[in-house]
XYZ file of C-alpha atoms in Angstrom:
343
model
C 52.295 -80.010 91.545
C 50.223 -79.753 94.681
C 47.616 -77.174 95.641
C 48.728 -73.628 96.439
C 50.075 -73.078 99.917
C 48.971 -70.403 102.298
C 45.321 -70.570 101.155
C 43.241 -68.441 103.512
C 39.874 -68.822 105.127
C 37.068 -66.738 103.634
C 36.736 -63.121 104.695
C 33.599 -61.213 105.663
C 31.487 -59.660 102.964
C 30.939 -55.970 103.339
C 27.521 -54.548 104.214
C 28.563 -51.261 102.663
C 31.790 -49.524 101.713
C 32.742 -48.989 105.357
C 31.328 -51.826 107.500
C 31.773 -55.525 106.642
C 29.105 -58.062 107.580
C 29.933 -61.185 109.566
C 28.701 -63.671 106.958
C 31.318 -65.697 105.097
C 32.379 -64.826 101.593
C 31.492 -68.012 99.747
C 29.709 -66.999 96.542
C 32.243 -66.171 93.846
C 31.943 -65.178 90.202
C 34.804 -66.181 87.910
C 34.882 -64.287 84.628
C 37.091 -65.700 81.900
C 36.464 -69.249 83.158
C 37.222 -70.763 79.744
C 40.617 -69.059 79.665
C 43.913 -70.434 80.867
C 43.964 -69.004 84.399
C 40.209 -69.156 84.938
C 40.026 -72.861 84.113
C 42.798 -73.550 86.652
C 41.465 -71.260 89.381
C 37.843 -72.451 89.362
C 38.484 -76.013 90.615
C 40.741 -74.640 93.353
C 37.966 -72.385 94.612
C 35.622 -75.375 94.659
C 38.167 -77.415 96.604
C 38.196 -74.717 99.277
C 34.464 -74.861 99.729
C 33.345 -71.836 97.757
C 30.148 -71.661 95.748
C 31.233 -70.718 92.232
C 29.405 -69.162 89.316
C 31.266 -68.833 86.022
C 30.711 -66.362 83.218
C 31.072 -67.565 79.646
C 30.008 -66.085 76.337
C 29.432 -69.584 74.944
C 29.054 -72.580 77.260
C 30.219 -74.924 74.493
C 33.724 -73.474 75.041
C 33.869 -74.861 78.584
C 36.532 -77.566 78.987
C 35.622 -81.210 79.465
C 36.549 -81.218 83.140
C 34.944 -82.626 86.273
C 34.542 -79.207 87.872
C 32.158 -77.967 85.187
C 29.266 -79.942 86.687
C 29.921 -78.338 90.104
C 29.546 -74.701 89.052
C 26.681 -72.512 87.948
C 27.234 -71.459 84.347
C 25.864 -68.137 83.106
C 26.143 -66.990 79.505
C 26.507 -63.227 79.261
C 28.429 -60.432 77.558
C 30.115 -57.920 79.847
C 29.434 -55.155 77.345
C 25.664 -55.752 77.602
C 24.299 -54.090 80.734
C 20.998 -56.000 80.617
C 22.527 -59.318 81.694
C 24.841 -58.090 84.446
C 22.276 -57.847 87.259
C 21.423 -61.542 86.964
C 25.090 -62.383 86.617
C 26.037 -60.643 89.884
C 22.987 -61.523 91.976
C 24.090 -62.937 95.349
C 27.798 -62.655 94.494
C 30.328 -61.723 97.197
C 33.506 -61.452 95.108
C 34.417 -61.303 91.440
C 37.562 -62.647 89.790
C 38.135 -60.551 86.697
C 40.221 -62.626 84.271
C 39.008 -61.478 80.864
C 40.789 -59.544 78.140
C 39.987 -58.445 74.622
C 43.128 -59.466 72.731
C 41.293 -62.042 70.625
C 38.948 -59.351 69.347
C 41.820 -58.015 67.219
C 42.438 -54.324 66.441
C 40.591 -52.069 68.825
C 40.841 -54.555 71.700
C 41.624 -51.667 74.037
C 38.160 -50.182 73.535
C 36.476 -53.524 74.165
C 38.501 -54.045 77.341
C 37.479 -50.562 78.479
C 33.781 -51.246 77.855
C 33.891 -54.587 79.682
C 35.647 -53.158 82.739
C 33.352 -50.141 82.939
C 30.245 -52.298 82.650
C 31.350 -54.742 85.313
C 32.452 -51.979 87.690
C 29.126 -50.135 87.460
C 27.076 -53.300 87.927
C 29.269 -54.428 90.842
C 28.722 -51.093 92.553
C 24.960 -51.257 91.987
C 24.869 -54.786 93.443
C 27.149 -53.906 96.393
C 29.733 -56.587 95.575
C 32.311 -57.178 98.313
C 35.449 -57.066 96.190
C 36.964 -57.487 92.750
C 40.185 -59.455 92.263
C 41.866 -58.660 88.960
C 44.873 -60.353 87.383
C 46.718 -57.669 85.438
C 50.242 -57.263 84.116
C 53.519 -55.872 85.357
C 54.972 -52.800 83.698
C 56.441 -49.541 84.905
C 53.639 -46.949 84.506
C 56.266 -44.190 84.358
C 57.722 -45.647 81.154
C 56.262 -45.685 77.645
C 54.139 -48.819 77.815
C 52.751 -50.664 74.815
C 49.027 -50.471 74.101
C 48.514 -53.930 75.573
C 50.158 -53.086 78.908
C 48.496 -49.668 79.070
C 45.154 -51.367 78.560
C 45.882 -53.862 81.343
C 46.632 -51.022 83.768
C 43.645 -48.982 82.603
C 41.394 -51.985 83.186
C 42.475 -52.111 86.827
C 41.764 -48.407 87.268
C 38.306 -48.729 85.724
C 37.377 -51.739 87.848
C 38.174 -49.717 90.980
C 36.599 -46.490 89.718
C 33.193 -46.978 91.362
C 34.596 -47.554 94.844
C 34.384 -51.352 95.047
C 37.460 -52.670 96.929
C 39.703 -53.911 94.123
C 42.842 -56.006 94.413
C 44.894 -55.716 91.250
C 47.606 -58.359 91.015
C 50.100 -57.221 88.385
C 51.888 -60.379 87.315
C 54.849 -61.284 85.181
C 54.544 -63.847 82.351
C 52.954 -67.026 83.687
C 55.027 -70.189 83.294
C 52.678 -73.129 82.858
C 51.776 -75.690 80.214
C 49.356 -73.943 77.877
C 50.098 -70.348 78.871
C 50.895 -67.967 76.023
C 54.349 -66.829 77.258
C 55.531 -70.311 78.175
C 54.313 -71.906 74.950
C 56.023 -69.211 72.899
C 59.304 -69.865 74.726
C 58.814 -73.637 74.518
C 58.067 -73.817 70.800
C 60.823 -71.381 69.828
C 63.414 -73.232 71.896
C 62.323 -76.716 70.848
C 62.135 -75.923 67.125
C 64.915 -73.391 66.463
C 68.462 -74.574 67.296
C 70.042 -71.347 65.986
C 67.940 -68.297 66.735
C 68.272 -64.800 65.265
C 67.327 -62.581 68.184
C 65.991 -59.017 68.023
C 66.593 -56.563 70.842
C 63.426 -57.521 72.740
C 64.944 -60.913 73.516
C 67.267 -59.120 75.961
C 64.560 -57.220 77.858
C 64.417 -58.047 81.568
C 61.385 -59.956 82.795
C 60.209 -61.651 85.996
C 58.185 -64.756 85.066
C 55.963 -66.438 87.641
C 54.977 -70.089 88.006
C 51.356 -71.030 87.423
C 50.982 -72.494 90.914
C 52.312 -69.290 92.488
C 49.897 -67.195 90.426
C 46.996 -69.335 91.642
C 48.227 -69.061 95.237
C 48.161 -65.270 95.032
C 44.711 -65.249 93.451
C 43.132 -67.504 96.062
C 44.931 -65.750 98.913
C 43.654 -62.396 97.685
C 40.280 -63.276 99.194
C 41.647 -62.379 102.641
C 43.618 -59.259 101.753
C 42.296 -56.195 103.532
C 41.281 -53.857 100.726
C 39.508 -50.565 101.352
C 40.184 -49.123 97.935
C 42.372 -49.936 94.960
C 45.263 -52.160 96.053
C 47.923 -52.655 93.373
C 50.217 -55.552 94.265
C 53.044 -56.627 91.970
C 53.814 -60.340 91.820
C 56.611 -62.211 90.082
C 58.710 -65.311 90.429
C 62.057 -65.726 92.163
C 64.161 -64.926 89.076
C 64.746 -61.758 87.059
C 66.192 -62.577 83.638
C 65.900 -61.728 79.962
C 63.660 -63.481 77.455
C 66.827 -64.874 75.925
C 67.775 -66.320 79.297
C 64.279 -67.767 79.572
C 64.946 -69.672 76.349
C 68.418 -70.818 77.344
C 67.093 -71.763 80.786
C 64.359 -73.828 79.182
C 66.951 -75.455 76.912
C 69.075 -76.324 79.943
C 66.162 -78.046 81.666
C 65.426 -79.990 78.474
C 69.062 -80.855 77.818
C 69.135 -78.910 74.531
C 71.980 -76.882 73.014
C 70.863 -73.607 71.482
C 72.764 -70.734 69.832
C 71.431 -67.182 69.877
C 72.609 -64.529 67.395
C 71.693 -60.937 68.149
C 70.504 -58.612 65.362
C 69.954 -54.851 65.741
C 66.602 -54.570 63.952
C 63.565 -56.827 63.666
C 60.239 -55.002 63.777
C 57.372 -56.205 66.009
C 55.375 -57.037 62.879
C 58.150 -59.222 61.451
C 58.822 -60.749 64.859
C 55.144 -61.633 65.321
C 55.004 -63.238 61.867
C 58.125 -65.222 62.735
C 56.584 -66.344 66.024
C 53.407 -67.294 64.135
C 55.410 -69.494 61.742
C 57.296 -71.294 64.521
C 54.640 -71.556 67.239
C 50.861 -72.189 67.442
C 50.309 -68.495 68.212
C 48.443 -66.605 65.516
C 50.147 -63.383 64.503
C 47.164 -61.368 65.821
C 47.912 -62.727 69.294
C 51.664 -62.821 68.890
C 52.013 -59.178 67.870
C 50.725 -57.514 71.095
C 52.789 -60.000 73.085
C 55.942 -59.339 71.058
C 55.368 -55.584 71.202
C 55.043 -55.865 74.975
C 58.444 -57.505 75.195
C 60.160 -54.168 74.714
C 58.932 -53.137 78.196
C 60.649 -54.464 81.299
C 58.132 -56.375 83.378
C 59.705 -56.769 86.790
C 58.478 -56.226 90.335
C 59.355 -52.751 91.585
C 56.957 -52.522 94.515
C 57.381 -55.335 97.032
C 54.228 -54.757 99.075
C 53.016 -58.210 98.082
C 55.526 -59.653 100.557
C 53.585 -58.001 103.365
C 50.195 -59.170 102.111
C 51.216 -62.737 101.220
C 53.976 -63.756 103.671
C 53.311 -67.488 103.218
C 53.949 -67.487 99.474
C 57.576 -68.058 98.430
C 57.639 -67.800 94.605
C 59.580 -70.441 92.687
C 62.622 -69.543 90.609
C 62.421 -69.832 86.835
C 64.164 -73.188 86.452
C 61.845 -74.750 89.028
C 58.847 -73.178 87.279
C 59.894 -74.679 83.938
C 60.328 -78.091 85.542
C 56.818 -77.908 86.997
C 55.351 -76.841 83.668
C 57.116 -79.656 81.821
C 55.975 -82.197 84.412
C 52.409 -81.216 83.521
C 53.232 -82.294 79.958
C 54.368 -85.768 81.021
C 51.899 -88.416 79.764
C 49.895 -90.146 82.494
C 47.105 -92.729 82.510
C 44.586 -89.878 82.736
C 46.348 -87.578 80.299
C 47.860 -89.608 77.477
C 48.460 -86.675 75.105
C 49.466 -83.646 77.207
C 50.998 -81.816 74.237
C 47.639 -81.905 72.473
C 45.909 -80.692 75.648
C 48.481 -77.941 76.051
C 47.789 -76.734 72.528
C 44.030 -76.905 73.130
C 44.420 -74.790 76.259
C 46.427 -72.283 74.262
C 43.444 -71.707 71.993
C 41.178 -70.712 74.909
C 43.463 -68.059 76.427
């Protein structure tokens, strides 16, 4: 898998909310750098010549990767206002890639506090823009708490007037990502699957490399306010079709039996038994599966004309190729599982 295509040149940093300066946007803060997307995005930003600072709560959680020595590492807590001024000093743009799901019950409140704190500090420091990776979901429908929190986070980040680009994405297909690993483990380990109704919900998954392309390209998007752009892959299908599609790529035969009732709690416990996902992480994901997550607004095509998202089968093939042992990566399944723990 090569680097994302259509990667832009840096854009000017604003002098104030109305008039951009002519200096290049090269100093970037990546929050959530120890997470799945953050750990993939950071080396790409370095490759394109940007000066990168990463936020971590504990630097010992940083991966053993070459890029770590090329970034400035700052330990801070987004809920603690005292450390945010130092964190944002000299920063032109912020990638907001954090969430509070690992904090367990009440994660919505923690996500709210983090977004509010970052937004206020970014406004005080006159940051050029915030780029936020959120989640698809029709706001007119009854969304789960997880998806509501994702949308609310985007609103809060933009609430102080900082130009904010909110990329609402479908489930990311990549080795180590929560949605892909759930599909992979279930399909690999369960030849005959009893499927609740959520397995037939429509979804629009997106390849990891396409997600990264959108994130990097968002540096050049003209954003005067809160831009909500929906991004997904080239296929709309059900979660059941995601599993059968994965099985097809792997050459597996799988049978799916539909059942009318299986509560989110029971489903999450089942997922926990079959996959590496703890039930505390699996439950908000499983609950979210009752909501369709498909692109309804196609404005992203106008903003990112050079990005042609891969279809699902291609995305699975790319993810599986990242699990193929190489001289530098002799145990990719172990690495994939390790990445899963940092999401």
